[in-house]
Amino acid sequence: MSDTVTTAVRSADGTEIAHELHGDGPGVILIDGAMCFRDSGPMRPLCTQLDEDFTVLLYDRRGRGRSGDTEPYSVDRELEDLDALLDALLDSTGTTCGAPALVGISSGGALALRAAARFGTRIRAVAVYEPPFMPEPLATDAREYSAALANALADGDRDAAVELFLRRVGMPEHALAGIRQSPAWSGMTAIAPTLAHDDAVLGDSRVPSELVASISVPVLALAGDAGPDLMQHGAREVAECARGGEFDVLEGQGHDADAGVLAARLREFLRP
């Protein structure tokens, strides 16, 4: 299929999940991290780099973009979303292209790993870039963030929730003050409740070693060398826990990796 198709699938709980398909070839589903969706984040540029070789499914995780959001949230609901998207992708590519692969960035990588463990050989491979799993004692700090985030969202204080997240990822105070005054702020607060979704996907912020070890397909865990060494921890641990794990470092890349550089490494791994 060479034309772009934009549509929605209905998840098991009735939530509509908006997505689009690009390109031709074996299937790949791209899974965004926190505060990102199809039109805000790294996945559209990555899709553009990959769609000459693959049929790429680009979607809005629930609660973002044009996708719905049915309460109460649970990680299982997001896995059901991916289940429906897998069916849609297989309907489009046909059996000749085989099972699709999953690619997740940041906390989207944690969701991709959970999906790979659940779906088994319904997928053929999973690749993650800098999943933000933490070693102790930083995992304890993450739990403090989780509690503060839950309190802010329970109080309906979306500004505070976004501020907590931005501080958590290292944004300095002067930059935070600037972005609060920018047009981007309203878009961020609009999807602030989904920060709790990513927090739930990450669990206790440590690598879920038993879950990763249960994955039956090849796993590629990537990190850049231009950011803090800590950002390599999650990817390295994932590769070590996985039965078919491979770890690689992208030179000159930070957490916001260049789409062309990331796609080149993914293409090597994902080609059948």
mmCIF file of N, CA and C in Angstrom, residues 87-217:
data_model
loop_
_atom_site.group_PDB
_atom_site.id
_atom_site.type_symbol
_atom_site.label_atom_id
_atom_site.label_comp_id
_atom_site.label_asym_id
_atom_site.label_seq_id
_atom_site.Cartn_x
_atom_site.Cartn_y
_atom_site.Cartn_z
ATOM 1 N N ASP A 87 -4.152 -5.679 14.701
ATOM 2 C CA ASP A 87 -5.104 -6.261 13.762
ATOM 3 C C ASP A 87 -5.277 -5.359 12.540
ATOM 4 N N ALA A 88 -5.364 -4.050 12.771
ATOM 5 C CA ALA A 88 -5.544 -3.112 11.659
ATOM 6 C C ALA A 88 -4.333 -3.128 10.735
ATOM 7 N N LEU A 89 -3.156 -3.201 11.311
ATOM 8 C CA LEU A 89 -1.944 -3.215 10.496
ATOM 9 C C LEU A 89 -1.832 -4.506 9.699
ATOM 10 N N LEU A 90 -2.155 -5.630 10.323
ATOM 11 C CA LEU A 90 -2.101 -6.905 9.609
ATOM 12 C C LEU A 90 -3.134 -6.963 8.496
ATOM 13 N N ASP A 91 -4.293 -6.352 8.713
ATOM 14 C CA ASP A 91 -5.298 -6.286 7.653
ATOM 15 C C ASP A 91 -4.779 -5.501 6.457
ATOM 16 N N SER A 92 -3.929 -4.507 6.717
ATOM 17 C CA SER A 92 -3.413 -3.648 5.649
ATOM 18 C C SER A 92 -2.228 -4.256 4.924
ATOM 19 N N THR A 93 -1.344 -4.923 5.661
ATOM 20 C CA THR A 93 -0.132 -5.446 5.043
ATOM 21 C C THR A 93 -0.311 -6.853 4.500
ATOM 22 N N GLY A 94 -1.239 -7.598 5.067
ATOM 23 C CA GLY A 94 -1.427 -8.973 4.632
ATOM 24 C C GLY A 94 -0.417 -9.899 5.285
ATOM 25 N N THR A 95 -0.660 -11.183 5.148
ATOM 26 C CA THR A 95 0.203 -12.175 5.800
ATOM 27 C C THR A 95 1.567 -12.299 5.142
ATOM 28 N N THR A 96 1.717 -11.854 3.891
ATOM 29 C CA THR A 96 2.998 -12.009 3.214
ATOM 30 C C THR A 96 4.094 -11.185 3.864
ATOM 31 N N CYS A 97 3.739 -10.084 4.548
ATOM 32 C CA CYS A 97 4.735 -9.246 5.206
ATOM 33 C C CYS A 97 5.083 -9.746 6.597
ATOM 34 N N GLY A 98 4.370 -10.727 7.091
ATOM 35 C CA GLY A 98 4.667 -11.286 8.395
ATOM 36 C C GLY A 98 4.224 -10.400 9.536
ATOM 37 N N ALA A 99 4.618 -10.792 10.741
ATOM 38 C CA ALA A 99 4.234 -10.049 11.940
ATOM 39 C C ALA A 99 4.937 -8.696 11.967
ATOM 40 N N PRO A 100 4.268 -7.668 12.494
ATOM 41 C CA PRO A 100 4.881 -6.347 12.577
ATOM 42 C C PRO A 100 5.841 -6.237 13.760
ATOM 43 N N ALA A 101 6.600 -5.147 13.774
ATOM 44 C CA ALA A 101 7.523 -4.842 14.863
ATOM 45 C C ALA A 101 7.013 -3.621 15.627
ATOM 46 N N LEU A 102 7.530 -3.444 16.840
ATOM 47 C CA LEU A 102 7.188 -2.305 17.683
ATOM 48 C C LEU A 102 8.432 -1.464 17.920
ATOM 49 N N VAL A 103 8.257 -0.142 17.882
ATOM 50 C CA VAL A 103 9.342 0.786 18.195
ATOM 51 C C VAL A 103 8.804 1.799 19.203
ATOM 52 N N GLY A 104 9.435 1.895 20.361
ATOM 53 C CA GLY A 104 9.002 2.832 21.380
ATOM 54 C C GLY A 104 10.123 3.747 21.817
ATOM 55 N N ILE A 105 9.809 5.016 21.992
ATOM 56 C CA ILE A 105 10.778 6.007 22.466
ATOM 57 C C ILE A 105 10.415 6.421 23.881
ATOM 58 N N SER A 106 11.418 6.530 24.740
ATOM 59 C CA SER A 106 11.262 6.959 26.124
ATOM 60 C C SER A 106 10.243 6.059 26.827
ATOM 61 N N SER A 107 9.232 6.627 27.498
ATOM 62 C CA SER A 107 8.266 5.780 28.190
ATOM 63 C C SER A 107 7.438 4.955 27.216
ATOM 64 N N GLY A 108 7.378 5.363 25.948
ATOM 65 C CA GLY A 108 6.761 4.524 24.930
ATOM 66 C C GLY A 108 7.503 3.214 24.753
ATOM 67 N N GLY A 109 8.807 3.234 25.063
ATOM 68 C CA GLY A 109 9.578 1.997 25.032
ATOM 69 C C GLY A 109 9.133 1.027 26.112
ATOM 70 N N ALA A 110 8.785 1.563 27.291
ATOM 71 C CA ALA A 110 8.286 0.701 28.358
ATOM 72 C C ALA A 110 6.971 0.049 27.954
ATOM 73 N N LEU A 111 6.108 0.810 27.269
ATOM 74 C CA LEU A 111 4.848 0.239 26.783
ATOM 75 C C LEU A 111 5.114 -0.801 25.701
ATOM 76 N N ALA A 112 6.077 -0.541 24.828
ATOM 77 C CA ALA A 112 6.420 -1.499 23.773
ATOM 78 C C ALA A 112 6.904 -2.818 24.372
ATOM 79 N N LEU A 113 7.687 -2.757 25.438
ATOM 80 C CA LEU A 113 8.170 -3.978 26.086
ATOM 81 C C LEU A 113 7.019 -4.761 26.714
ATOM 82 N N ARG A 114 6.095 -4.057 27.342
ATOM 83 C CA ARG A 114 4.927 -4.734 27.915
ATOM 84 C C ARG A 114 4.110 -5.413 26.815
ATOM 85 N N ALA A 115 3.961 -4.724 25.691
ATOM 86 C CA ALA A 115 3.205 -5.303 24.584
ATOM 87 C C ALA A 115 3.920 -6.530 24.014
ATOM 88 N N ALA A 116 5.240 -6.436 23.892
ATOM 89 C CA ALA A 116 6.001 -7.568 23.352
ATOM 90 C C ALA A 116 5.868 -8.787 24.250
ATOM 91 N N ALA A 117 5.879 -8.565 25.559
ATOM 92 C CA ALA A 117 5.727 -9.687 26.484
ATOM 93 C C ALA A 117 4.338 -10.304 26.366
ATOM 94 N N ARG A 118 3.332 -9.484 26.132
ATOM 95 C CA ARG A 118 1.958 -9.992 26.055
ATOM 96 C C ARG A 118 1.680 -10.667 24.717
ATOM 97 N N PHE A 119 2.150 -10.108 23.623
ATOM 98 C CA PHE A 119 1.721 -10.559 22.308
ATOM 99 C C PHE A 119 2.591 -11.665 21.724
ATOM 100 N N GLY A 120 3.740 -11.940 22.309
ATOM 101 C CA GLY A 120 4.573 -13.040 21.838
ATOM 102 C C GLY A 120 4.925 -12.907 20.367
ATOM 103 N N THR A 121 4.719 -13.992 19.615
ATOM 104 C CA THR A 121 5.111 -13.994 18.217
ATOM 105 C C THR A 121 4.095 -13.310 17.303
ATOM 106 N N ARG A 122 3.082 -12.651 17.877
ATOM 107 C CA ARG A 122 2.247 -11.788 17.041
ATOM 108 C C ARG A 122 3.056 -10.589 16.544
ATOM 109 N N ILE A 123 4.162 -10.312 17.232
ATOM 110 C CA ILE A 123 5.110 -9.330 16.708
ATOM 111 C C ILE A 123 6.421 -10.048 16.416
ATOM 112 N N ARG A 124 7.278 -9.414 15.606
ATOM 113 C CA ARG A 124 8.521 -10.096 15.237
ATOM 114 C C ARG A 124 9.756 -9.509 15.892
ATOM 115 N N ALA A 125 9.642 -8.308 16.458
ATOM 116 C CA ALA A 125 10.790 -7.678 17.101
ATOM 117 C C ALA A 125 10.303 -6.440 17.836
ATOM 118 N N VAL A 126 11.118 -5.964 18.788
ATOM 119 C CA VAL A 126 10.808 -4.721 19.487
ATOM 120 C C VAL A 126 12.092 -3.933 19.675
ATOM 121 N N ALA A 127 12.012 -2.633 19.401
ATOM 122 C CA ALA A 127 13.157 -1.736 19.586
ATOM 123 C C ALA A 127 12.734 -0.584 20.484
ATOM 124 N N VAL A 128 13.608 -0.212 21.419
ATOM 125 C CA VAL A 128 13.309 0.885 22.344
ATOM 126 C C VAL A 128 14.485 1.850 22.356
ATOM 127 N N TYR A 129 14.159 3.140 22.513
ATOM 128 C CA TYR A 129 15.199 4.161 22.619
ATOM 129 C C TYR A 129 15.076 4.869 23.969
ATOM 130 N N GLU A 130 16.108 4.744 24.769
ATOM 131 C CA GLU A 130 16.216 5.399 26.070
ATOM 132 C C GLU A 130 14.955 5.276 26.935
ATOM 133 N N PRO A 131 14.522 4.045 27.211
ATOM 134 C CA PRO A 131 13.420 3.891 28.170
ATOM 135 C C PRO A 131 13.894 4.403 29.530
ATOM 136 N N PRO A 132 13.120 5.280 30.202
ATOM 137 C CA PRO A 132 13.636 5.959 31.393
ATOM 138 C C PRO A 132 13.527 5.152 32.679
ATOM 139 N N PHE A 133 14.050 3.922 32.635
ATOM 140 C CA PHE A 133 14.139 3.120 33.849
ATOM 141 C C PHE A 133 15.329 3.599 34.661
ATOM 142 N N MET A 134 15.201 3.583 35.967
ATOM 143 C CA MET A 134 16.202 4.167 36.850
ATOM 144 C C MET A 134 16.790 3.122 37.797
ATOM 145 N N PRO A 135 18.055 3.297 38.168
ATOM 146 C CA PRO A 135 18.621 2.472 39.236
ATOM 147 C C PRO A 135 18.218 3.041 40.593
ATOM 148 N N GLU A 136 18.349 2.243 41.621
ATOM 149 C CA GLU A 136 18.214 2.794 42.972
ATOM 150 C C GLU A 136 19.468 3.638 43.250
ATOM 151 N N PRO A 137 19.382 4.778 43.987
ATOM 152 C CA PRO A 137 18.204 5.284 44.707
ATOM 153 C C PRO A 137 17.318 6.205 43.859
ATOM 154 N N LEU A 138 17.648 6.373 42.567
ATOM 155 C CA LEU A 138 16.851 7.292 41.755
ATOM 156 C C LEU A 138 15.434 6.781 41.546
ATOM 157 N N ALA A 139 15.242 5.469 41.606
ATOM 158 C CA ALA A 139 13.887 4.928 41.497
ATOM 159 C C ALA A 139 13.026 5.393 42.669
ATOM 160 N N THR A 140 13.667 5.600 43.829
ATOM 161 C CA THR A 140 12.933 6.147 44.971
ATOM 162 C C THR A 140 12.480 7.572 44.683
ATOM 163 N N ASP A 141 13.358 8.376 44.072
ATOM 164 C CA ASP A 141 12.975 9.729 43.669
ATOM 165 C C ASP A 141 11.801 9.684 42.704
ATOM 166 N N ALA A 142 11.809 8.697 41.816
ATOM 167 C CA ALA A 142 10.719 8.569 40.846
ATOM 168 C C ALA A 142 9.402 8.292 41.549
ATOM 169 N N ARG A 143 9.440 7.524 42.611
ATOM 170 C CA ARG A 143 8.206 7.236 43.341
ATOM 171 C C ARG A 143 7.677 8.498 44.030
ATOM 172 N N GLU A 144 8.574 9.360 44.461
ATOM 173 C CA GLU A 144 8.141 10.636 45.040
ATOM 174 C C GLU A 144 7.475 11.500 43.971
ATOM 175 N N TYR A 145 8.046 11.485 42.762
ATOM 176 C CA TYR A 145 7.417 12.198 41.643
ATOM 177 C C TYR A 145 6.022 11.642 41.374
ATOM 178 N N SER A 146 5.883 10.325 41.391
ATOM 179 C CA SER A 146 4.589 9.692 41.123
ATOM 180 C C SER A 146 3.528 10.168 42.114
ATOM 181 N N ALA A 147 3.911 10.243 43.372
ATOM 182 C CA ALA A 147 2.954 10.675 44.389
ATOM 183 C C ALA A 147 2.562 12.131 44.183
ATOM 184 N N ALA A 148 3.546 12.993 43.893
ATOM 185 C CA ALA A 148 3.253 14.411 43.685
ATOM 186 C C ALA A 148 2.399 14.613 42.433
ATOM 187 N N LEU A 149 2.681 13.842 41.379
ATOM 188 C CA LEU A 149 1.898 13.935 40.155
ATOM 189 C C LEU A 149 0.457 13.512 40.406
ATOM 190 N N ALA A 150 0.274 12.422 41.116
ATOM 191 C CA ALA A 150 -1.079 11.942 41.412
ATOM 192 C C ALA A 150 -1.858 12.987 42.211
ATOM 193 N N ASN A 151 -1.197 13.633 43.149
ATOM 194 C CA ASN A 151 -1.868 14.655 43.950
ATOM 195 C C ASN A 151 -2.268 15.853 43.091
ATOM 196 N N ALA A 152 -1.360 16.297 42.211
ATOM 197 C CA ALA A 152 -1.673 17.445 41.356
ATOM 198 C C ALA A 152 -2.856 17.156 40.445
ATOM 199 N N LEU A 153 -2.889 15.962 39.845
ATOM 200 C CA LEU A 153 -3.980 15.625 38.940
ATOM 201 C C LEU A 153 -5.282 15.413 39.703
ATOM 202 N N ALA A 154 -5.197 14.860 40.908
ATOM 203 C CA ALA A 154 -6.401 14.693 41.719
ATOM 204 C C ALA A 154 -7.002 16.048 42.086
ATOM 205 N N ASP A 155 -6.144 17.059 42.248
ATOM 206 C CA ASP A 155 -6.608 18.418 42.558
ATOM 207 C C ASP A 155 -7.043 19.191 41.311
ATOM 208 N N GLY A 156 -6.877 18.579 40.131
ATOM 209 C CA GLY A 156 -7.219 19.261 38.885
ATOM 210 C C GLY A 156 -6.224 20.329 38.492
ATOM 211 N N ASP A 157 -5.022 20.290 39.061
ATOM 212 C CA ASP A 157 -4.002 21.313 38.800
ATOM 213 C C ASP A 157 -3.078 20.821 37.678
ATOM 214 N N ARG A 158 -3.516 21.038 36.446
ATOM 215 C CA ARG A 158 -2.737 20.560 35.300
ATOM 216 C C ARG A 158 -1.435 21.333 35.135
ATOM 217 N N ASP A 159 -1.432 22.600 35.466
ATOM 218 C CA ASP A 159 -0.190 23.375 35.391
ATOM 219 C C ASP A 159 0.876 22.757 36.289
ATOM 220 N N ALA A 160 0.488 22.413 37.508
ATOM 221 C CA ALA A 160 1.445 21.815 38.435
ATOM 222 C C ALA A 160 1.927 20.464 37.934
ATOM 223 N N ALA A 161 1.030 19.687 37.324
ATOM 224 C CA ALA A 161 1.411 18.373 36.812
ATOM 225 C C ALA A 161 2.458 18.500 35.716
ATOM 226 N N VAL A 162 2.244 19.432 34.785
ATOM 227 C CA VAL A 162 3.214 19.624 33.706
ATOM 228 C C VAL A 162 4.531 20.142 34.260
ATOM 229 N N GLU A 163 4.473 21.060 35.208
ATOM 230 C CA GLU A 163 5.704 21.561 35.815
ATOM 231 C C GLU A 163 6.490 20.434 36.481
ATOM 232 N N LEU A 164 5.795 19.566 37.194
ATOM 233 C CA LEU A 164 6.464 18.438 37.827
ATOM 234 C C LEU A 164 7.197 17.586 36.792
ATOM 235 N N PHE A 165 6.510 17.313 35.686
ATOM 236 C CA PHE A 165 7.126 16.486 34.651
ATOM 237 C C PHE A 165 8.344 17.174 34.046
ATOM 238 N N LEU A 166 8.221 18.453 33.719
ATOM 239 C CA LEU A 166 9.326 19.156 33.075
ATOM 240 C C LEU A 166 10.532 19.271 34.000
ATOM 241 N N ARG A 167 10.285 19.482 35.273
ATOM 242 C CA ARG A 167 11.399 19.473 36.227
ATOM 243 C C ARG A 167 12.003 18.077 36.322
ATOM 244 N N ARG A 168 11.136 17.082 36.263
ATOM 245 C CA ARG A 168 11.604 15.692 36.356
ATOM 246 C C ARG A 168 12.564 15.356 35.217
ATOM 247 N N VAL A 169 12.307 15.886 34.032
ATOM 248 C CA VAL A 169 13.173 15.588 32.885
ATOM 249 C C VAL A 169 14.327 16.581 32.757
ATOM 250 N N GLY A 170 14.476 17.459 33.733
ATOM 251 C CA GLY A 170 15.668 18.296 33.780
ATOM 252 C C GLY A 170 15.554 19.676 33.186
ATOM 253 N N MET A 171 14.338 20.154 32.907
ATOM 254 C CA MET A 171 14.223 21.501 32.352
ATOM 255 C C MET A 171 14.587 22.532 33.418
ATOM 256 N N PRO A 172 15.517 23.464 33.130
ATOM 257 C CA PRO A 172 15.889 24.486 34.111
ATOM 258 C C PRO A 172 14.774 25.493 34.332
ATOM 259 N N GLU A 173 14.839 26.183 35.465
ATOM 260 C CA GLU A 173 13.759 27.082 35.865
ATOM 261 C C GLU A 173 13.522 28.193 34.847
ATOM 262 N N HIS A 174 14.597 28.755 34.270
ATOM 263 C CA HIS A 174 14.396 29.858 33.320
ATOM 264 C C HIS A 174 13.683 29.370 32.061
ATOM 265 N N ALA A 175 13.979 28.143 31.638
ATOM 266 C CA ALA A 175 13.302 27.594 30.462
ATOM 267 C C ALA A 175 11.850 27.260 30.792
ATOM 268 N N LEU A 176 11.627 26.794 32.003
ATOM 269 C CA LEU A 176 10.267 26.488 32.429
ATOM 270 C C LEU A 176 9.409 27.755 32.458
ATOM 271 N N ALA A 177 9.983 28.844 32.966
ATOM 272 C CA ALA A 177 9.245 30.104 32.999
ATOM 273 C C ALA A 177 8.900 30.562 31.586
ATOM 274 N N GLY A 178 9.820 30.338 30.647
ATOM 275 C CA GLY A 178 9.580 30.740 29.264
ATOM 276 C C GLY A 178 8.495 29.922 28.601
ATOM 277 N N ILE A 179 8.527 28.604 28.799
ATOM 278 C CA ILE A 179 7.543 27.758 28.123
ATOM 279 C C ILE A 179 6.144 27.966 28.700
ATOM 280 N N ARG A 180 6.071 28.373 29.968
ATOM 281 C CA ARG A 180 4.756 28.660 30.544
ATOM 282 C C ARG A 180 4.073 29.831 29.836
ATOM 283 N N GLN A 181 4.871 30.720 29.262
ATOM 284 C CA GLN A 181 4.314 31.881 28.567
ATOM 285 C C GLN A 181 4.128 31.638 27.072
ATOM 286 N N SER A 182 4.501 30.448 26.606
ATOM 287 C CA SER A 182 4.461 30.163 25.174
ATOM 288 C C SER A 182 3.131 29.542 24.776
ATOM 289 N N PRO A 183 2.795 29.582 23.463
ATOM 290 C CA PRO A 183 1.564 28.928 22.989
ATOM 291 C C PRO A 183 1.553 27.422 23.227
ATOM 292 N N ALA A 184 2.738 26.817 23.406
ATOM 293 C CA ALA A 184 2.808 25.371 23.593
ATOM 294 C C ALA A 184 2.224 24.932 24.931
ATOM 295 N N TRP A 185 2.165 25.864 25.900
ATOM 296 C CA TRP A 185 1.763 25.474 27.252
ATOM 297 C C TRP A 185 0.336 24.924 27.292
ATOM 298 N N SER A 186 -0.574 25.554 26.582
ATOM 299 C CA SER A 186 -1.966 25.092 26.614
ATOM 300 C C SER A 186 -2.098 23.695 26.020
ATOM 301 N N GLY A 187 -1.291 23.405 25.001
ATOM 302 C CA GLY A 187 -1.321 22.057 24.439
ATOM 303 C C GLY A 187 -0.797 21.021 25.416
ATOM 304 N N MET A 188 0.199 21.404 26.209
ATOM 305 C CA MET A 188 0.759 20.474 27.192
ATOM 306 C C MET A 188 -0.220 20.222 28.335
ATOM 307 N N THR A 189 -0.840 21.292 28.832
ATOM 308 C CA THR A 189 -1.788 21.092 29.930
ATOM 309 C C THR A 189 -3.029 20.325 29.470
ATOM 310 N N ALA A 190 -3.362 20.421 28.175
ATOM 311 C CA ALA A 190 -4.528 19.701 27.658
ATOM 312 C C ALA A 190 -4.377 18.191 27.812
ATOM 313 N N ILE A 191 -3.153 17.698 27.703
ATOM 314 C CA ILE A 191 -2.935 16.255 27.807
ATOM 315 C C ILE A 191 -2.207 15.889 29.099
ATOM 316 N N ALA A 192 -2.185 16.806 30.060
ATOM 317 C CA ALA A 192 -1.507 16.537 31.329
ATOM 318 C C ALA A 192 -1.978 15.250 32.010
ATOM 319 N N PRO A 193 -3.283 14.900 31.955
ATOM 320 C CA PRO A 193 -3.687 13.641 32.610
ATOM 321 C C PRO A 193 -2.967 12.407 32.077
ATOM 322 N N THR A 194 -2.469 12.459 30.839
ATOM 323 C CA THR A 194 -1.775 11.295 30.292
ATOM 324 C C THR A 194 -0.403 11.094 30.913
ATOM 325 N N LEU A 195 0.103 12.084 31.650
ATOM 326 C CA LEU A 195 1.355 11.875 32.382
ATOM 327 C C LEU A 195 1.198 10.719 33.373
ATOM 328 N N ALA A 196 0.007 10.589 33.925
ATOM 329 C CA ALA A 196 -0.251 9.464 34.828
ATOM 330 C C ALA A 196 -0.241 8.135 34.076
ATOM 331 N N HIS A 197 -0.625 8.165 32.806
ATOM 332 C CA HIS A 197 -0.587 6.944 31.997
ATOM 333 C C HIS A 197 0.858 6.452 31.863
ATOM 334 N N ASP A 198 1.750 7.381 31.499
ATOM 335 C CA ASP A 198 3.156 6.993 31.331
ATOM 336 C C ASP A 198 3.760 6.548 32.650
ATOM 337 N N ASP A 199 3.363 7.212 33.732
ATOM 338 C CA ASP A 199 3.871 6.838 35.038
ATOM 339 C C ASP A 199 3.449 5.417 35.384
ATOM 340 N N ALA A 200 2.219 5.063 35.045
ATOM 341 C CA ALA A 200 1.742 3.703 35.304
ATOM 342 C C ALA A 200 2.488 2.681 34.455
ATOM 343 N N VAL A 201 2.756 3.035 33.210
ATOM 344 C CA VAL A 201 3.487 2.129 32.314
ATOM 345 C C VAL A 201 4.887 1.842 32.847
ATOM 346 N N LEU A 202 5.522 2.855 33.448
ATOM 347 C CA LEU A 202 6.877 2.684 33.976
ATOM 348 C C LEU A 202 6.905 1.917 35.284
ATOM 349 N N GLY A 203 5.773 1.761 35.924
ATOM 350 C CA GLY A 203 5.734 1.005 37.172
ATOM 351 C C GLY A 203 6.560 1.672 38.252
ATOM 352 N N ASP A 204 7.472 0.925 38.888
ATOM 353 C CA ASP A 204 8.286 1.499 39.964
ATOM 354 C C ASP A 204 9.566 2.141 39.435
ATOM 355 N N SER A 205 9.637 2.327 38.111
ATOM 356 C CA SER A 205 10.757 3.002 37.427
ATOM 357 C C SER A 205 12.019 2.156 37.325
ATOM 358 N N ARG A 206 11.975 0.924 37.803
ATOM 359 C CA ARG A 206 13.095 0.017 37.586
ATOM 360 C C ARG A 206 12.785 -0.905 36.411
ATOM 361 N N VAL A 207 13.826 -1.406 35.777
ATOM 362 C CA VAL A 207 13.615 -2.318 34.649
ATOM 363 C C VAL A 207 12.819 -3.538 35.127
ATOM 364 N N PRO A 208 11.699 -3.850 34.473
ATOM 365 C CA PRO A 208 10.916 -5.043 34.855
ATOM 366 C C PRO A 208 11.599 -6.292 34.303
ATOM 367 N N SER A 209 12.600 -6.765 35.023
ATOM 368 C CA SER A 209 13.507 -7.778 34.489
ATOM 369 C C SER A 209 12.798 -9.072 34.097
ATOM 370 N N GLU A 210 11.853 -9.531 34.919
ATOM 371 C CA GLU A 210 11.167 -10.777 34.588
ATOM 372 C C GLU A 210 10.312 -10.612 33.345
ATOM 373 N N LEU A 211 9.641 -9.481 33.230
ATOM 374 C CA LEU A 211 8.818 -9.228 32.045
ATOM 375 C C LEU A 211 9.691 -9.193 30.793
ATOM 376 N N VAL A 212 10.806 -8.468 30.853
ATOM 377 C CA VAL A 212 11.685 -8.374 29.685
ATOM 378 C C VAL A 212 12.251 -9.745 29.335
ATOM 379 N N ALA A 213 12.612 -10.534 30.348
ATOM 380 C CA ALA A 213 13.154 -11.870 30.089
ATOM 381 C C ALA A 213 12.141 -12.794 29.438
ATOM 382 N N SER A 214 10.858 -12.497 29.583
ATOM 383 C CA SER A 214 9.817 -13.344 28.998
ATOM 384 C C SER A 214 9.576 -13.043 27.519
ATOM 385 N N ILE A 215 10.137 -11.977 27.001
ATOM 386 C CA ILE A 215 9.906 -11.597 25.604
ATOM 387 C C ILE A 215 10.581 -12.619 24.692
ATOM 388 N N SER A 216 9.829 -13.131 23.738
ATOM 389 C CA SER A 216 10.311 -14.246 22.921
ATOM 390 C C SER A 216 10.851 -13.827 21.561
ATOM 391 N N VAL A 217 10.887 -12.514 21.292
ATOM 392 C CA VAL A 217 11.367 -12.027 20.003
ATOM 393 C C VAL A 217 12.595 -11.155 20.237
#
